[in-house]
mmCIF file of C-alpha atoms in Angstrom:
data_model
loop_
_atom_site.group_PDB
_atom_site.id
_atom_site.type_symbol
_atom_site.label_atom_id
_atom_site.label_comp_id
_atom_site.label_asym_id
_atom_site.label_seq_id
_atom_site.Cartn_x
_atom_site.Cartn_y
_atom_site.Cartn_z
ATOM 1 C CA MET Q 13 68.772 -11.596 102.525
ATOM 2 C CA LEU Q 14 65.162 -11.048 101.419
ATOM 3 C CA GLY Q 15 64.553 -14.799 101.613
ATOM 4 C CA ALA Q 16 64.876 -14.581 105.392
ATOM 5 C CA CYS Q 17 62.124 -11.938 105.600
ATOM 6 C CA VAL Q 18 58.386 -12.437 105.988
ATOM 7 C CA ASN Q 19 56.354 -13.609 103.005
ATOM 8 C CA PRO Q 20 54.432 -10.495 101.898
ATOM 9 C CA THR Q 21 51.705 -12.489 100.174
ATOM 10 C CA GLU Q 22 50.822 -14.175 103.465
ATOM 11 C CA SER Q 23 50.712 -11.005 105.565
ATOM 12 C CA ILE Q 24 46.911 -11.237 105.874
ATOM 13 C CA THR Q 25 46.532 -14.959 106.517
ATOM 14 C CA ARG Q 26 49.729 -15.561 108.497
ATOM 15 C CA PRO Q 27 51.016 -12.293 109.954
ATOM 16 C CA SER Q 28 54.546 -12.571 111.278
ATOM 17 C CA GLN Q 29 57.630 -10.576 112.142
ATOM 18 C CA THR Q 30 61.278 -11.256 111.588
ATOM 19 C CA ALA Q 31 64.520 -9.311 111.678
ATOM 20 C CA GLY Q 32 67.880 -9.734 110.009
ATOM 21 C CA LEU Q 33 71.188 -7.957 110.021
ATOM 22 C CA GLY Q 34 73.591 -7.228 107.190
ATOM 23 C CA LEU Q 35 77.023 -5.955 108.159
ATOM 24 C CA GLY Q 36 79.848 -4.470 106.162
ATOM 25 C CA TYR Q 37 82.862 -2.224 106.346
ATOM 26 C CA VAL Q 38 82.920 1.368 105.100
ATOM 27 C CA GLN Q 39 82.721 1.462 101.280
ATOM 28 C CA SER Q 40 81.990 -2.292 101.144
ATOM 29 C CA GLY Q 41 78.783 -2.099 99.117
ATOM 30 C CA LYS Q 42 76.170 -1.962 101.898
ATOM 31 C CA THR Q 43 74.115 0.723 100.132
ATOM 32 C CA SER Q 44 74.195 -1.209 96.863
ATOM 33 C CA SER Q 45 73.108 -4.323 98.740
ATOM 34 C CA PHE Q 46 70.157 -2.709 100.487
ATOM 35 C CA THR Q 47 69.149 -0.974 97.255
ATOM 36 C CA ALA Q 48 69.059 -4.378 95.543
ATOM 37 C CA VAL Q 49 67.011 -5.778 98.443
ATOM 38 C CA THR Q 50 64.666 -2.779 98.071
ATOM 39 C CA ALA Q 51 64.117 -3.576 94.388
ATOM 40 C CA LEU Q 52 63.576 -7.256 95.192
ATOM 41 C CA ALA Q 53 61.048 -6.355 97.885
ATOM 42 C CA LYS Q 54 59.116 -4.335 95.316
ATOM 43 C CA ASP Q 55 59.254 -7.203 92.830
ATOM 44 C CA ASN Q 56 57.985 -9.554 95.544
ATOM 45 C CA ASP Q 57 54.951 -7.385 96.352
ATOM 46 C CA TYR Q 58 55.899 -5.810 99.650
ATOM 47 C CA ASP Q 59 53.373 -3.076 100.435
ATOM 48 C CA LEU Q 60 55.834 -0.627 101.935
ATOM 49 C CA ILE Q 61 59.593 -0.177 102.088
ATOM 50 C CA ILE Q 62 61.048 2.112 104.735
ATOM 51 C CA VAL Q 63 64.682 3.205 104.712
ATOM 52 C CA ILE Q 64 65.942 4.844 107.894
ATOM 53 C CA ALA Q 65 68.684 6.996 106.470
ATOM 54 C CA GLY Q 66 71.008 9.363 108.182
ATOM 55 C CA THR Q 67 71.016 11.360 111.373
ATOM 56 C CA SER Q 68 71.529 14.599 109.464
ATOM 57 C CA THR Q 69 70.025 16.242 106.410
ATOM 58 C CA LEU Q 70 73.302 15.708 104.537
ATOM 59 C CA LEU Q 71 73.451 11.943 105.230
ATOM 60 C CA MET Q 72 69.790 11.445 104.441
ATOM 61 C CA GLY Q 73 70.188 13.428 101.218
ATOM 62 C CA GLN Q 74 73.073 11.186 100.164
ATOM 63 C CA THR Q 75 70.918 8.088 100.667
ATOM 64 C CA VAL Q 76 67.936 9.612 98.846
ATOM 65 C CA ASN Q 77 70.129 10.619 95.896
ATOM 66 C CA ARG Q 78 71.692 7.171 95.749
ATOM 67 C CA LEU Q 79 68.255 5.495 95.781
ATOM 68 C CA LYS Q 80 67.024 7.888 93.083
ATOM 69 C CA ASP Q 81 70.027 7.107 90.886
ATOM 70 C CA ASP Q 82 70.167 3.357 91.458
ATOM 71 C CA LEU Q 83 66.403 2.735 91.196
ATOM 72 C CA GLY Q 84 65.856 5.200 88.343
ATOM 73 C CA LEU Q 85 63.389 7.269 90.348
ATOM 74 C CA GLY Q 86 62.199 10.249 88.398
ATOM 75 C CA LEU Q 87 63.601 9.262 84.994
ATOM 76 C CA ASP Q 88 61.557 10.701 82.152
ATOM 77 C CA GLY Q 89 59.943 8.242 79.791
ATOM 78 C CA VAL Q 90 60.262 5.308 82.187
ATOM 79 C CA ALA Q 91 57.253 3.591 83.708
ATOM 80 C CA ASN Q 92 58.127 4.539 87.257
ATOM 81 C CA ARG Q 93 56.441 2.265 89.734
ATOM 82 C CA TRP Q 94 57.721 3.881 92.931
ATOM 83 C CA ARG Q 95 56.223 6.514 95.212
ATOM 84 C CA LEU Q 96 59.116 8.190 97.039
ATOM 85 C CA VAL Q 97 58.133 9.955 100.260
ATOM 86 C CA GLU Q 98 60.713 11.701 102.434
ATOM 87 C CA ASN Q 99 60.075 12.322 106.138
ATOM 88 C CA PRO Q 100 56.284 11.958 105.959
ATOM 89 C CA LYS Q 101 54.181 13.880 108.445
ATOM 90 C CA ILE Q 102 50.488 14.239 109.155
ATOM 91 C CA GLY Q 103 49.084 16.955 106.938
ATOM 92 C CA GLY Q 104 52.044 16.730 104.565
ATOM 93 C CA GLU Q 105 51.353 16.901 100.855
ATOM 94 C CA ALA Q 106 52.457 13.346 100.078
ATOM 95 C CA THR Q 107 51.050 11.765 103.251
ATOM 96 C CA GLY Q 108 47.406 11.509 102.169
ATOM 97 C CA ALA Q 109 48.422 9.880 98.899
ATOM 98 C CA LEU Q 110 50.714 7.489 100.799
ATOM 99 C CA GLN Q 111 47.946 6.490 103.212
ATOM 100 C CA GLN Q 112 45.482 5.993 100.350
ATOM 101 C CA ASN Q 113 48.016 3.897 98.434
ATOM 102 C CA LEU Q 114 48.624 1.667 101.470
ATOM 103 C CA ALA Q 115 44.914 1.288 102.271
ATOM 104 C CA THR Q 116 44.186 0.318 98.648
ATOM 105 C CA ARG Q 117 47.115 -2.134 98.530
ATOM 106 C CA ILE Q 118 45.999 -3.893 101.700
ATOM 107 C CA THR Q 119 42.353 -4.014 100.627
ATOM 108 C CA LYS Q 120 43.382 -5.548 97.297
ATOM 109 C CA ARG Q 121 45.575 -8.063 99.137
ATOM 110 C CA GLN Q 122 42.582 -9.022 101.315
ATOM 111 C CA LEU Q 123 40.615 -9.611 98.101
ATOM 112 C CA ARG Q 124 43.588 -11.565 96.672
ATOM 113 C CA GLN Q 125 44.013 -9.063 93.828
ATOM 114 C CA PRO Q 126 47.341 -7.676 92.591
ATOM 115 C CA PRO Q 127 47.870 -4.094 93.803
ATOM 116 C CA ASN Q 128 48.963 -2.586 90.451
ATOM 117 C CA LEU Q 129 50.059 0.562 92.278
ATOM 118 C CA GLU Q 130 53.300 2.420 92.819
ATOM 119 C CA THR Q 131 55.293 0.869 95.658
ATOM 120 C CA PRO Q 132 55.778 3.346 98.494
ATOM 121 C CA LEU Q 133 59.427 3.931 99.350
ATOM 122 C CA VAL Q 134 59.619 5.996 102.515
ATOM 123 C CA VAL Q 135 62.960 7.494 103.472
ATOM 124 C CA VAL Q 136 63.033 8.872 106.977
ATOM 125 C CA MET Q 137 65.754 10.598 108.949
ATOM 126 C CA LYS Q 138 66.918 8.778 112.079
ATOM 127 C CA GLN Q 139 65.689 11.439 114.461
ATOM 128 C CA ARG Q 140 62.990 10.975 117.053
ATOM 129 C CA ARG Q 141 60.565 13.547 115.642
ATOM 130 C CA HIS Q 142 60.758 12.130 112.107
ATOM 131 C CA LEU Q 143 60.302 8.554 113.313
ATOM 132 C CA GLU Q 144 57.350 9.605 115.490
ATOM 133 C CA SER Q 145 55.802 11.418 112.503
ATOM 134 C CA LEU Q 146 56.107 8.274 110.381
ATOM 135 C CA ASN Q 147 54.492 6.297 113.195
ATOM 136 C CA GLU Q 148 51.579 8.783 113.257
ATOM 137 C CA VAL Q 149 51.164 8.478 109.490
ATOM 138 C CA LEU Q 150 50.978 4.692 109.725
ATOM 139 C CA ARG Q 151 48.658 4.901 112.726
ATOM 140 C CA GLY Q 152 46.476 7.133 110.551
ATOM 141 C CA LEU Q 153 45.592 4.085 108.484
ATOM 142 C CA GLY Q 154 43.482 3.027 111.441
ATOM 143 C CA ASP Q 155 42.905 -0.621 112.004
ATOM 144 C CA GLN Q 156 39.459 -0.874 110.516
ATOM 145 C CA ASN Q 157 39.294 -3.974 108.364
ATOM 146 C CA GLY Q 158 42.702 -5.006 109.697
ATOM 147 C CA LEU Q 159 44.579 -2.523 107.499
ATOM 148 C CA ARG Q 160 47.711 -2.183 109.617
ATOM 149 C CA LYS Q 161 47.758 -5.868 110.470
ATOM 150 C CA GLY Q 162 47.855 -6.784 106.783
ATOM 151 C CA LEU Q 163 50.676 -4.411 105.868
ATOM 152 C CA SER Q 164 53.794 -6.153 104.580
ATOM 153 C CA CYS Q 165 56.724 -3.873 105.240
ATOM 154 C CA LEU Q 166 60.491 -4.070 104.820
ATOM 155 C CA ILE Q 167 62.442 -1.725 107.105
ATOM 156 C CA ILE Q 168 66.079 -1.016 106.315
ATOM 157 C CA ASP Q 169 68.097 0.853 108.919
ATOM 158 C CA ASP Q 170 71.117 2.374 107.220
ATOM 159 C CA GLU Q 171 72.220 3.887 110.503
ATOM 160 C CA SER Q 172 72.023 0.915 112.869
ATOM 161 C CA HIS Q 173 75.713 1.312 113.673
ATOM 162 C CA MET Q 174 74.798 4.440 115.631
ATOM 163 C CA HIS Q 175 73.456 2.245 118.453
ATOM 164 C CA THR Q 176 75.918 -0.599 118.834
ATOM 165 C CA PRO Q 177 78.053 -1.448 121.854
ATOM 166 C CA ASP Q 178 81.199 -0.627 119.849
#
């Protein structure tokens, strides 16, 4: 699945967009699959991974807990290379650190240096205000020095079934 996505190492020199779709029945392993793709995206130097998870606090919490468990987020004594941010918003505590992380990652990519930073994993609720807040946070990077243009990002929509013809 990740092989069909954009090449994150070429996001500066050859920006592109692509989309894919993974389908599955209830309890068929979709969450395990997108968690594996999330880990692969990190290993392949994506700058940002966004998971759109749940239309309610309960559903989003289930996805966050599953990601925490499956990716080992927050385990003591483990070199944790993730930066988990839930529902980021301008002025939020984690937002400034997220924006700085992304700006540094993109600048290092422009200089062809490895980022050596925690990979941001943003989990956002599928509600208009949360999605607009995330958009504001990303817009806050500005586009000086082509920062947004050079951002390699994987977006996983765990709730895409909410907007299908069926």
